[in-house]
CSV table of C-alpha atoms in Angstrom, one decimal:
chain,number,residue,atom,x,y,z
A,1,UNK,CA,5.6,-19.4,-30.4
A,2,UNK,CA,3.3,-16.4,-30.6
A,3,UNK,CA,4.6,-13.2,-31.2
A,4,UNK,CA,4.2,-10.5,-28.6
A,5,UNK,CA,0.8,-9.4,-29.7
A,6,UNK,CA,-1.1,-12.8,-30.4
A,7,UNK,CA,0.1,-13.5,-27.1
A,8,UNK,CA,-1.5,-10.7,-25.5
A,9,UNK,CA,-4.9,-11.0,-27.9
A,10,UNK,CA,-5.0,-15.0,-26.9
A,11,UNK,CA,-4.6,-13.9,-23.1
A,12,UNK,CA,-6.9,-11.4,-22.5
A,13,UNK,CA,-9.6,-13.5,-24.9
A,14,UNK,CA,-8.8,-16.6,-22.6
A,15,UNK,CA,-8.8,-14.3,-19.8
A,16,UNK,CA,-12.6,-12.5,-20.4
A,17,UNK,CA,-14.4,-15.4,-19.7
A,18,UNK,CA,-15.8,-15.1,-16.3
A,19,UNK,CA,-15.5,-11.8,-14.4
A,20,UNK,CA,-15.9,-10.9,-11.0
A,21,UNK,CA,-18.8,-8.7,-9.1
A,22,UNK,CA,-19.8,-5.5,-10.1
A,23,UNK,CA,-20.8,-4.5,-6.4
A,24,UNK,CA,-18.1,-2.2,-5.4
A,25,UNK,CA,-18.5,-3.0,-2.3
A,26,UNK,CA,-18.0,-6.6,-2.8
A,27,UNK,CA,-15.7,-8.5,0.0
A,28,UNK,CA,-16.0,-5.6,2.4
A,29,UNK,CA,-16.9,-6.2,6.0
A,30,UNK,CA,-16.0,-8.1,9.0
A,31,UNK,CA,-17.2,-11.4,7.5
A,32,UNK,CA,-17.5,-11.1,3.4
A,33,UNK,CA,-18.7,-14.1,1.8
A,34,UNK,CA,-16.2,-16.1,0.6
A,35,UNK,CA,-16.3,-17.7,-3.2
A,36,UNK,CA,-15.2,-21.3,-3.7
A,37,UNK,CA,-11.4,-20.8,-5.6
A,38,UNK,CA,-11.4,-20.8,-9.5
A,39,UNK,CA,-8.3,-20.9,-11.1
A,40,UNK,CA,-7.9,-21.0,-15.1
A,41,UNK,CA,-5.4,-21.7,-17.6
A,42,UNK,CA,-4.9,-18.3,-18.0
A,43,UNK,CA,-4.8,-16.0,-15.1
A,44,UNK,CA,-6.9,-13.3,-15.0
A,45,UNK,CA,-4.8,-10.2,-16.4
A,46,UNK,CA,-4.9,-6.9,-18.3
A,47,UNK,CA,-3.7,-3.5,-18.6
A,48,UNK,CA,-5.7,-0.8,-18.4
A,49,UNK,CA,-4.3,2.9,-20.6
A,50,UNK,CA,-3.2,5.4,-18.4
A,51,UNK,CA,-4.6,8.8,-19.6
A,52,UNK,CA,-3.2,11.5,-16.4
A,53,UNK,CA,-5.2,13.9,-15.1
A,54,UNK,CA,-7.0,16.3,-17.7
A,55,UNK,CA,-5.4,19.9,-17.0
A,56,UNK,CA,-7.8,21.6,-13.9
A,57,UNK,CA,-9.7,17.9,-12.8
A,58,UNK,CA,-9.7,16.2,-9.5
A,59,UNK,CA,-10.7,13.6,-7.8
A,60,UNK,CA,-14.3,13.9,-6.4
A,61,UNK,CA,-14.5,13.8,-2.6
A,62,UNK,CA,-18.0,13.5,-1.0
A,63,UNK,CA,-20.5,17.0,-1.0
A,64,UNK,CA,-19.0,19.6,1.6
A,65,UNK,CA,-15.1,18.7,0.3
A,66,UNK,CA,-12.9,20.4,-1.4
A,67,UNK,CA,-10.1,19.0,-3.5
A,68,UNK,CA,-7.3,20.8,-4.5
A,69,UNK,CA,-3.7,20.0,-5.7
A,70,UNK,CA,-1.3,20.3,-3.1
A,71,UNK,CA,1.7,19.7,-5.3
A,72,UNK,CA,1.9,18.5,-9.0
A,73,UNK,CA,4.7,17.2,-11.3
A,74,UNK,CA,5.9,15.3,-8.7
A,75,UNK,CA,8.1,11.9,-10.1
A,76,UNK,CA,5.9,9.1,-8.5
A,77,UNK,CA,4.9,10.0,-5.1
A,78,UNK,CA,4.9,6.6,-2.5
A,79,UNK,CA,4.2,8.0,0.3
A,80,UNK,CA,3.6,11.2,2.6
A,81,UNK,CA,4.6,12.0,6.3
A,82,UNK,CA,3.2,15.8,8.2
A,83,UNK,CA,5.9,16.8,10.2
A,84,UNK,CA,5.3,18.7,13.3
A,85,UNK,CA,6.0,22.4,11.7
A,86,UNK,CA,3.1,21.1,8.7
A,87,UNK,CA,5.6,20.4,6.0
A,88,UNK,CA,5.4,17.4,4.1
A,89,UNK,CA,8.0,15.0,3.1
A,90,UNK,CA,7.0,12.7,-0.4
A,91,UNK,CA,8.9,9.7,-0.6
A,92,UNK,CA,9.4,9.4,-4.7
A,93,UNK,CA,10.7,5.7,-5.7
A,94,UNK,CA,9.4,3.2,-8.3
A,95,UNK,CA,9.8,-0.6,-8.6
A,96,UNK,CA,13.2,-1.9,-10.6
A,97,UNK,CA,11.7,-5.4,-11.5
A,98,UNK,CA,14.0,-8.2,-10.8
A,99,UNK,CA,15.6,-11.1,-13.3
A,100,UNK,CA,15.3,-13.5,-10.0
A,101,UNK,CA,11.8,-13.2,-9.5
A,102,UNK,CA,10.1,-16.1,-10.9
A,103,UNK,CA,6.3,-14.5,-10.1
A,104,UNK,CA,7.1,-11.6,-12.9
A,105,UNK,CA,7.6,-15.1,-15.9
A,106,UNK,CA,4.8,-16.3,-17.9
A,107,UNK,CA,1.9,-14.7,-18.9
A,108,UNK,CA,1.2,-13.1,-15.7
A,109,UNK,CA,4.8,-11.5,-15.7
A,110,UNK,CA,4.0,-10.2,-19.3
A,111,UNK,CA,1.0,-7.7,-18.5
A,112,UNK,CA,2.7,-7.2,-14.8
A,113,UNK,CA,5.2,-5.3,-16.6
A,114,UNK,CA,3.5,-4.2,-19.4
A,115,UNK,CA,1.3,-2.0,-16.9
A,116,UNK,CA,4.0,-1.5,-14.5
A,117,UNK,CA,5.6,0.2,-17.8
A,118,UNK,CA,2.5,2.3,-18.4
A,119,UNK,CA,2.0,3.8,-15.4
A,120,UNK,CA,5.6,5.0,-15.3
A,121,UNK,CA,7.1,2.6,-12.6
A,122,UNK,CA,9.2,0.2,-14.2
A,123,UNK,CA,11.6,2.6,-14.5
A,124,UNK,CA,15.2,3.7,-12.7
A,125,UNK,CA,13.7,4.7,-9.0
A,126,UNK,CA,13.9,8.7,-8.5
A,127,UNK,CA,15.5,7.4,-4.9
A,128,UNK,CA,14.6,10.7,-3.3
A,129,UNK,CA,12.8,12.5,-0.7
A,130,UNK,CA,10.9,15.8,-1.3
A,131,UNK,CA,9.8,18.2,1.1
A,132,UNK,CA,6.9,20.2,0.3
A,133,UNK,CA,5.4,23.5,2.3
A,134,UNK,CA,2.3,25.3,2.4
A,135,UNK,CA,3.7,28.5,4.2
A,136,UNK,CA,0.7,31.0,3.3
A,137,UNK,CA,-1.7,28.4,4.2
A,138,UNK,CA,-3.3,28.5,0.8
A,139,UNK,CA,-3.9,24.5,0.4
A,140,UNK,CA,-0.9,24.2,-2.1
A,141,UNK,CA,3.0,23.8,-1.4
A,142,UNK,CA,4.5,26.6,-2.8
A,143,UNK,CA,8.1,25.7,-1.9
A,144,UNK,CA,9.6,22.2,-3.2
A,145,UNK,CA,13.1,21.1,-2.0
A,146,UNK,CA,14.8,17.9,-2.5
A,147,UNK,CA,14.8,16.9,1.3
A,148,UNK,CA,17.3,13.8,0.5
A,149,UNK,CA,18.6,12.0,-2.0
A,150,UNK,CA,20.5,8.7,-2.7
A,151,UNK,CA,18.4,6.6,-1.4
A,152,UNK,CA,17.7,3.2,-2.0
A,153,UNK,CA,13.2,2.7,-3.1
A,154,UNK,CA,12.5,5.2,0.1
A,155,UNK,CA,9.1,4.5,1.3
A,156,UNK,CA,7.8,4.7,4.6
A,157,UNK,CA,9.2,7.6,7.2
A,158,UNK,CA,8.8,8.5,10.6
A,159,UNK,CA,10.1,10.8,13.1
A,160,UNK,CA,10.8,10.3,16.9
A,161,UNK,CA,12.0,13.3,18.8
A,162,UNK,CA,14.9,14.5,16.5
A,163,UNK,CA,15.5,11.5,14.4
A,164,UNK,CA,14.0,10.9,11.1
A,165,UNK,CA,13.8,7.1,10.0
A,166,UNK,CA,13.4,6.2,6.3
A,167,UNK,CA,12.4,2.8,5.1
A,168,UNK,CA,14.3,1.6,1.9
A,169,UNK,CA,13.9,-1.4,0.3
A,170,UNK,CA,16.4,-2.9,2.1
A,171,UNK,CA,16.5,-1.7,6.0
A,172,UNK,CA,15.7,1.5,8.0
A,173,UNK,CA,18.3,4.7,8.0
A,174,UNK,CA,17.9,7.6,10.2
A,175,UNK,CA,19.1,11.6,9.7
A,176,UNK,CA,19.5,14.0,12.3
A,177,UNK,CA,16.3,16.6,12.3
A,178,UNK,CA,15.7,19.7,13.3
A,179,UNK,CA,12.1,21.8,12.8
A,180,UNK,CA,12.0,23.5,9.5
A,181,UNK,CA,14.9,22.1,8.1
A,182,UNK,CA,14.9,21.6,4.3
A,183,UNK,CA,17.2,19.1,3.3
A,184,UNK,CA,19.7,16.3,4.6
A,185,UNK,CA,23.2,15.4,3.8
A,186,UNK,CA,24.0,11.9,2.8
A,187,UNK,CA,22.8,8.4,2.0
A,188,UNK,CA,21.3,8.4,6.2
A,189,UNK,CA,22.9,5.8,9.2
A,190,UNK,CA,22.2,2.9,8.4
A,191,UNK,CA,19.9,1.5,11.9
A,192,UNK,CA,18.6,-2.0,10.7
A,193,UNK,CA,18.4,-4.3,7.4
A,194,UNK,CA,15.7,-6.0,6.3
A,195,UNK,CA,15.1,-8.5,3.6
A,196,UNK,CA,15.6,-7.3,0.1
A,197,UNK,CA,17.3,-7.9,-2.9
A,198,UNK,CA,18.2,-9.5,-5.0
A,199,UNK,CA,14.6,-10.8,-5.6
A,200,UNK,CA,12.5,-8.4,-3.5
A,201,UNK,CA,9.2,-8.9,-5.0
A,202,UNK,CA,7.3,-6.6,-2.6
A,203,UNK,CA,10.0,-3.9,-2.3
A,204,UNK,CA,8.3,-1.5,-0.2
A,205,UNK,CA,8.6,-1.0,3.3
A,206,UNK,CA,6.8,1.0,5.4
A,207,UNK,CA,8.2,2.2,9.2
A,208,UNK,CA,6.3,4.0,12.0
A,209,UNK,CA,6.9,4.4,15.6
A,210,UNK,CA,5.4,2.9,18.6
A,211,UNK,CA,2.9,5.6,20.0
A,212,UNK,CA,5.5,6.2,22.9
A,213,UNK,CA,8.5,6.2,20.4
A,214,UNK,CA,10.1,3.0,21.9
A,215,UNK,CA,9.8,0.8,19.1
A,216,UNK,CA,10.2,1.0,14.9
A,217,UNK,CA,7.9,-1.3,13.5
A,218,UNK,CA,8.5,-2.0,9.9
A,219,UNK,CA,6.3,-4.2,7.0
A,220,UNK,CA,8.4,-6.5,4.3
A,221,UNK,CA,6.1,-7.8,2.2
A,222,UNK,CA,6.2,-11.3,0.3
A,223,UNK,CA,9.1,-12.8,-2.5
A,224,UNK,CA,6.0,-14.1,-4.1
A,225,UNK,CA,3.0,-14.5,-4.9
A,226,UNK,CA,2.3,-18.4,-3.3
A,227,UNK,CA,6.0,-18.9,-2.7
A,228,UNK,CA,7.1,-19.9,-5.9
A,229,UNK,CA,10.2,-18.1,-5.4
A,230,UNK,CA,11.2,-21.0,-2.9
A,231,UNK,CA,9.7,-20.9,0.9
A,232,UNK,CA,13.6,-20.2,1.6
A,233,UNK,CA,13.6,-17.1,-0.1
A,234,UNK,CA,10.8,-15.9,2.4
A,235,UNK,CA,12.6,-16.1,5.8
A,236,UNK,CA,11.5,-12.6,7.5
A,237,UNK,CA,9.3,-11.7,4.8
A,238,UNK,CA,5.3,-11.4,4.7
A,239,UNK,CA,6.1,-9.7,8.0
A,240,UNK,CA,6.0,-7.4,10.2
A,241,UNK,CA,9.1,-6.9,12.4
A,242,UNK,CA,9.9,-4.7,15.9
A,243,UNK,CA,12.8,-2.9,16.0
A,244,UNK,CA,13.9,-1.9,19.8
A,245,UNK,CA,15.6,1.7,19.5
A,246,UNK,CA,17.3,1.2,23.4
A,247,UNK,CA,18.7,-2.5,22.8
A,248,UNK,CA,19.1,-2.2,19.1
A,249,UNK,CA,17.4,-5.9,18.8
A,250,UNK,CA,15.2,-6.6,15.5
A,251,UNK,CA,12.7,-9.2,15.8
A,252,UNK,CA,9.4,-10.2,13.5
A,253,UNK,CA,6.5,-9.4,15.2
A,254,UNK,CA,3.9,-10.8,13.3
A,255,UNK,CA,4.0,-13.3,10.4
A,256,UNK,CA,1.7,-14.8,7.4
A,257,UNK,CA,0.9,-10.7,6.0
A,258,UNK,CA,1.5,-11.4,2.2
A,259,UNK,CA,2.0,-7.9,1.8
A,260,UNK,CA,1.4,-5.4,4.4
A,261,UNK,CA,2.0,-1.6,4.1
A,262,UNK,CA,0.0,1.0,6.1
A,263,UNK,CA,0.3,0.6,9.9
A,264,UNK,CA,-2.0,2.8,12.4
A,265,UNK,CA,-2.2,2.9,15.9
A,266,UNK,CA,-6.3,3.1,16.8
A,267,UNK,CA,-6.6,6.0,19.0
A,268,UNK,CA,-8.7,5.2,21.7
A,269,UNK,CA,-6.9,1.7,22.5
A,270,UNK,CA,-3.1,2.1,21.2
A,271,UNK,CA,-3.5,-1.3,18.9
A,272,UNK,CA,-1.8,-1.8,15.9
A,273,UNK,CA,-3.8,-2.0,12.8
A,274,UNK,CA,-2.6,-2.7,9.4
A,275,UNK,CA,-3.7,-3.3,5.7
A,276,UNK,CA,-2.2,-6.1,3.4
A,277,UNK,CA,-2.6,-7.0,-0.4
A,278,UNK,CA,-3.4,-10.7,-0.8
A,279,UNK,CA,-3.0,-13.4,-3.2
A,280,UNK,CA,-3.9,-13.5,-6.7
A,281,UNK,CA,-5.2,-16.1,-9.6
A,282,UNK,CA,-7.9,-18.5,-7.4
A,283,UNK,CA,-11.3,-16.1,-8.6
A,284,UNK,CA,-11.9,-12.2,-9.4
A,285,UNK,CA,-13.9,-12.2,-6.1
A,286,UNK,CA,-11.1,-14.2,-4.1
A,287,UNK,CA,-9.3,-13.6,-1.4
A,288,UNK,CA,-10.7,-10.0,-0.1
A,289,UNK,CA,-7.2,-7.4,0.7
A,290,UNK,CA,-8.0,-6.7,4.2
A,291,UNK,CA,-7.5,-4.3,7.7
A,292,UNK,CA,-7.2,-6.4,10.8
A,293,UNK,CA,-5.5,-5.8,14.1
A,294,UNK,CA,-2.3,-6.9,14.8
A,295,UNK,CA,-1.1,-9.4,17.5
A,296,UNK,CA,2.3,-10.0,18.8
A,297,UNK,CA,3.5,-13.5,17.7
A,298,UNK,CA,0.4,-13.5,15.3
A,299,UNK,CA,0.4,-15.5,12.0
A,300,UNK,CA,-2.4,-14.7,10.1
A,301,UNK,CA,-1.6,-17.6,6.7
A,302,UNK,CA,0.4,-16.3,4.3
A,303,UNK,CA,1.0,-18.5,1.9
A,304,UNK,CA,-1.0,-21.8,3.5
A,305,UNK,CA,-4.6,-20.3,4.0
A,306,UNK,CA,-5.7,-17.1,3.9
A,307,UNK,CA,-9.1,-15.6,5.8
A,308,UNK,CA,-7.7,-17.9,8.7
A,309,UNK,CA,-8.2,-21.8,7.9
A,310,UNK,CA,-9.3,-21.8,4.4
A,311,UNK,CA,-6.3,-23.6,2.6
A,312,UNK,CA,-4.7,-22.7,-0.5
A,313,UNK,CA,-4.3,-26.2,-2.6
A,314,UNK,CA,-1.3,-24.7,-4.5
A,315,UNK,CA,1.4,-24.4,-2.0
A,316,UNK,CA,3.3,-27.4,-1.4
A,317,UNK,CA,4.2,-28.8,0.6
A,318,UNK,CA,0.8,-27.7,2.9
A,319,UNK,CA,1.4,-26.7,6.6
A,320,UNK,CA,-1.5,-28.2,8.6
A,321,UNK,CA,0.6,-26.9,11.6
A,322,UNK,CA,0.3,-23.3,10.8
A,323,UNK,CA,-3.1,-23.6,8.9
A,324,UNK,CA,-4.4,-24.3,12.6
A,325,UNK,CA,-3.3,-21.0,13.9
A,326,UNK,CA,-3.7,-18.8,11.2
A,327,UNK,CA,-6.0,-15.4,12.8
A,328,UNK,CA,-8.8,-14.4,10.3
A,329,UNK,CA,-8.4,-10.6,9.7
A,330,UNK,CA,-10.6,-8.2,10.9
A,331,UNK,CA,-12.1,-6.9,7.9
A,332,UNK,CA,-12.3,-7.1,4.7
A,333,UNK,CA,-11.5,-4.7,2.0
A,334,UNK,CA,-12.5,-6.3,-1.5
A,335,UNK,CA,-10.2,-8.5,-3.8
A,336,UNK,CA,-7.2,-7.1,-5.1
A,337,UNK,CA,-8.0,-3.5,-4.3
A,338,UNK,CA,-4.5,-3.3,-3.6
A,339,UNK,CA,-5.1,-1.5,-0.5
A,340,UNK,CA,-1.5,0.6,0.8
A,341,UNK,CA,-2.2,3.5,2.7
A,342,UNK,CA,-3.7,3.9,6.0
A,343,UNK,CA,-4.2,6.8,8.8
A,344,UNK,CA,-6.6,6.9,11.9
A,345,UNK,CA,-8.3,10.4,11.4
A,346,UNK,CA,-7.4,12.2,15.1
A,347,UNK,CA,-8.2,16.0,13.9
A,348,UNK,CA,-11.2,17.7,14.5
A,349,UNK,CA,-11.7,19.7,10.5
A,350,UNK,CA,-13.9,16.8,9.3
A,351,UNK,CA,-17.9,16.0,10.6
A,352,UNK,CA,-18.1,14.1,13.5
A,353,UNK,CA,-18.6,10.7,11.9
A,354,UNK,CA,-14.9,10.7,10.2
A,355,UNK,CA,-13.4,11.1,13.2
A,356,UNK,CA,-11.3,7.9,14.9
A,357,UNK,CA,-12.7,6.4,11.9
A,358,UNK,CA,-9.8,4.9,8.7
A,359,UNK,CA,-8.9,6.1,5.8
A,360,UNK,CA,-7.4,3.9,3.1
A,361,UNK,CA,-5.7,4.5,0.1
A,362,UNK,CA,-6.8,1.6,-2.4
A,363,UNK,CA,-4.4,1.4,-5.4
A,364,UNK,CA,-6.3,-0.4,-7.4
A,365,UNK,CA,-5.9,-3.7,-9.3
A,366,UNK,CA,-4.5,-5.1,-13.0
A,367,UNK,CA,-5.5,-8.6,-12.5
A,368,UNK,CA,-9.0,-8.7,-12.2
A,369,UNK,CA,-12.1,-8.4,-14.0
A,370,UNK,CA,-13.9,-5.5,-13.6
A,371,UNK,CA,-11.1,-3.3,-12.1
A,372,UNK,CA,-11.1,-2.9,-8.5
A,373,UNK,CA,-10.1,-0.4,-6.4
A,374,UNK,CA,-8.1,2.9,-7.7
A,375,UNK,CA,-10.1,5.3,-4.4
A,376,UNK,CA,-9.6,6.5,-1.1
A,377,UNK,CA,-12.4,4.5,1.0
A,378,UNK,CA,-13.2,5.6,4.5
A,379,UNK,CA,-14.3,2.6,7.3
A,380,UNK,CA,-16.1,3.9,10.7
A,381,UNK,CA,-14.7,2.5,14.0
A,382,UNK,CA,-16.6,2.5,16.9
A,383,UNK,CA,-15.2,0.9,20.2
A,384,UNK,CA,-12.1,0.0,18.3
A,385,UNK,CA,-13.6,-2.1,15.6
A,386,UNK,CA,-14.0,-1.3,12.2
A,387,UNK,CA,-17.9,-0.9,11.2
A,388,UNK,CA,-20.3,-1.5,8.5
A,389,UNK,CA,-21.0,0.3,5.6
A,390,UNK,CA,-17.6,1.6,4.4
A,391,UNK,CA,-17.7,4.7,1.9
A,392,UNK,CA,-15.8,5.3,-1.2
A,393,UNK,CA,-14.3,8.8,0.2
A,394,UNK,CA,-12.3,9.9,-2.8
A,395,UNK,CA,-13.1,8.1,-6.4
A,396,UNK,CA,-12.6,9.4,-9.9
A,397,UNK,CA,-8.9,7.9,-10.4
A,398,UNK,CA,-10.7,5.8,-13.0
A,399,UNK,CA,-12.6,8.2,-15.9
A,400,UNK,CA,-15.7,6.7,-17.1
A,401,UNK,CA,-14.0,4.9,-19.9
A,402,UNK,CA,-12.1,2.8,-17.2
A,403,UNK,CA,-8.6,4.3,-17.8
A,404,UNK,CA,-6.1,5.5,-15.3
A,405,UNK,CA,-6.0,9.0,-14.2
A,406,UNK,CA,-4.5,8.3,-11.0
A,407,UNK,CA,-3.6,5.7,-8.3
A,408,UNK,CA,-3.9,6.8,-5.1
A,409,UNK,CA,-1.1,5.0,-2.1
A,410,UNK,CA,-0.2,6.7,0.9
A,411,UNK,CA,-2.4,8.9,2.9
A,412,UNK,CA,-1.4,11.4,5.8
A,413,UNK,CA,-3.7,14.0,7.6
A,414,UNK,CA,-1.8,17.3,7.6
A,415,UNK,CA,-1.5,20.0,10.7
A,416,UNK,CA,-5.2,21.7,9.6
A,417,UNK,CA,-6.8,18.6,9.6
A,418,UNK,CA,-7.1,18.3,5.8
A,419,UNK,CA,-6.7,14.6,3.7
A,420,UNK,CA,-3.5,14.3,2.0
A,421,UNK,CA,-3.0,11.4,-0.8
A,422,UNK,CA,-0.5,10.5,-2.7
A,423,UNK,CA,-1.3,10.0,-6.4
A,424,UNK,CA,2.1,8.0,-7.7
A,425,UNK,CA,0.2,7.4,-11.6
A,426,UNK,CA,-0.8,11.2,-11.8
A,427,UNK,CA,2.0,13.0,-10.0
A,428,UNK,CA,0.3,14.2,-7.7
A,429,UNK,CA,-0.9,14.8,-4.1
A,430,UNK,CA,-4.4,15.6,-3.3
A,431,UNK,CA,-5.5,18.1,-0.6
A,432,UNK,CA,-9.0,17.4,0.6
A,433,UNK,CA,-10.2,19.6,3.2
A,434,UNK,CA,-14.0,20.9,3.8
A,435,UNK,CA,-15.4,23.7,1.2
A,436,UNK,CA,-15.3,26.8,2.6
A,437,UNK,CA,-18.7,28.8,2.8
């Protein structure tokens, strides 16, 4: 048997063979090119050192930006929501890998939690919610309270009148709100459950409100990579579910999203849009992560084909049935990008061309060859489609030498109109607003 580090030396030899695109841009679009699959004996993996952000440096936004940091020595910031007063609540939570999940075994599992180690989330989860405010208006949160605690992986949040709904990894809970409060008492009422342990491979779960506040819709994302955890294990999962706040009645209201995180509503139709990681070890180049609209009663693959019909020979048994009504996405974001975060820009401090337009927060990837992702990329819409080209909005998470700085996941826009990301690797989140004169 080899030892811990022959087996890591023999892996990432095996696994520098072939290597994917250097175009950054590669599997963007409404129609990328699509490579044949190419799977190996060993999967593609590595794991990339984490350096943090040198003291004063940034990430660098495009000429006429300013980046600033809105609040540092944060303990893995997820994700961000701008309440209506402009402060900010930070969701902090990490992933607590689990001794059921047969995706995180072998060789894949090895570096999975090997970088999952280094950039500080395989780790107890800080299960708490922080609430950050700007009150002189500065760009930086100069008050930091623990909003709530005891919490179970928070992620996603959203408000609706004077309710606050938090997204654990295991169902939605709600808190009582009122404008400038600081903190909440309590674990939060528990609303609705959603699949989660004890294997909970994709453990985050996002929740936002219908545009008229009707509805929760919340994302679970997949047990598995291909369901190798057992298709039984994946009832309600690579999903996105409806939650109706008058009847109380959950239902999934899409299917076949491996793992789908962000959801936006496109402002000049009220359609839902969302992003989703997809599969891993058939190419470097292969399948694109994407941002398509959502249908109700849509199935868009997940785990039989993904980019509509084009099968995936591993699953078994295959599912002609549901390979015939698979929905292509709407466009593509380049292979394991690990794209999370999403907002429709609706404020007015940016140029013209950023506004209705996406902004994405790409995590970035460990199992490709080169690395992919780790950037804030911006896609135009025009007429309620995404367009052509996309631009890498906020870069520099990666130094020169190709190690971590930062990983950027959720994304909010905040009351002046400014660019708020969540940096969970650096401890951060980034303010990017337009330079003054």
């Amino acid at each position: 048997m080899l030892r811990p580090a022959l087996f890591a030396a023999a892996a990432i030899t095996l696994a520098g063979c072939s290597s994917g695109s250097n175009d950054p841009f590669v599997g963007f679009g409404p129609n990328p090119p699509l490579s044949a699959p190419r799977q190996s004996l060993i999967p593609t993996v590595g794991v990339p050192d984490v350096v943090g952000w040198p003291a004063g440096a940034a990430p660098k936004a495009p000429p006429g930006f300013a980046v600033t940091r809105f609040a540092e020595g944060l303990d893995h910031p997820r994700w961000l929501l701008v309440l209506p007063n402009g402060d900010v609540l930070a969701a902090l939570s990490a992933s607590e890998p689990s001794k059921a999940d047969k995706s995180n075994q072998g060789i894949k599992g090895f570096f999975q939690k090997l970088l999952m180690k280094k950039v500080g989330s395989a780790k107890p989860s800080p299960n708490r919610i922080m609430l950050l405010r700007d009150a002189d208006g500065d760009g930086v949160a100069e008050v930091r309270t623990t909003f709530a605690q005891g919490l179970r992986q928070p992620f996603g949040m959203t408000l609706v009148g004077d309710t606050l709904y938090v997204a654990n990894s295991d169902g939605v809970v709600s808190y009582p709100y009122q404008a400038g409060q600081t903190e909440v008492a309590g674990p939060g009422t528990k609303v609705f459950d959603l699949p989660g342990p004890p294997i909970n491979h994709h453990w985050t779960k996002n929740v936002v409100a219908s545009p008229d506040g009707a509805k929760l819709f919340a994302t679970v994302g997949s047990n598995s990579n291909i369901g190798e955890n057992g298709m039984e294990n994946e009832v309600g999962r690579a999903a996105i579910w409806e939650y109706d706040l008058a009847t109380k009645q959950a239902r999934v209201f899409a299917s076949g999203i491996r793992n789908p995180n962000g959801i936006d509503f496109e402002p000049t139709t009220g359609v839902m849009w969302t992003v989703s990681n997809e599969r891993d070890e058939i190419g470097n180049d292969l399948p694109p992560d994407f941002l398509t609209s959502v249908k109700d009663g849509g199935f868009y693959g997940w785990p039989y084909s993904y980019w509509g019909q084009h099968v995936d020979a591993r699953v078994k048994p295959q599912r002609p049935d549901l390979v015939a009504q698979a929905i292509a996405p709407d466009y593509g974001l380049g292979p394991h990008t690990a794209s999370l975060g999403l907002t429709f820009y609706q404020a007015d401090a940016f140029p013209a061309k950023y506004r209705g337009g996406a902004f994405i927060g790409q995590h970035g990837s460990w199992n490709r060859k080169p690395l992919n992702g780790y950037r804030v990329v911006f896609v135009p819409f025009a007429g309620g489609r995404p367009q052509m080209p996309a631009e890498a909005f906020l870069t520099g998470f990666l130094n020169a030498d190709q190690k971590i700085q930062g990983r950027p996941v959720g994304v909010a826009v905040d009351g002046r109109g400014a660019l708020l990301v969540a940096d969970d690797v650096g401890g951060m989140v980034w303010r990017v607003a337009p330079a003054r004169p």
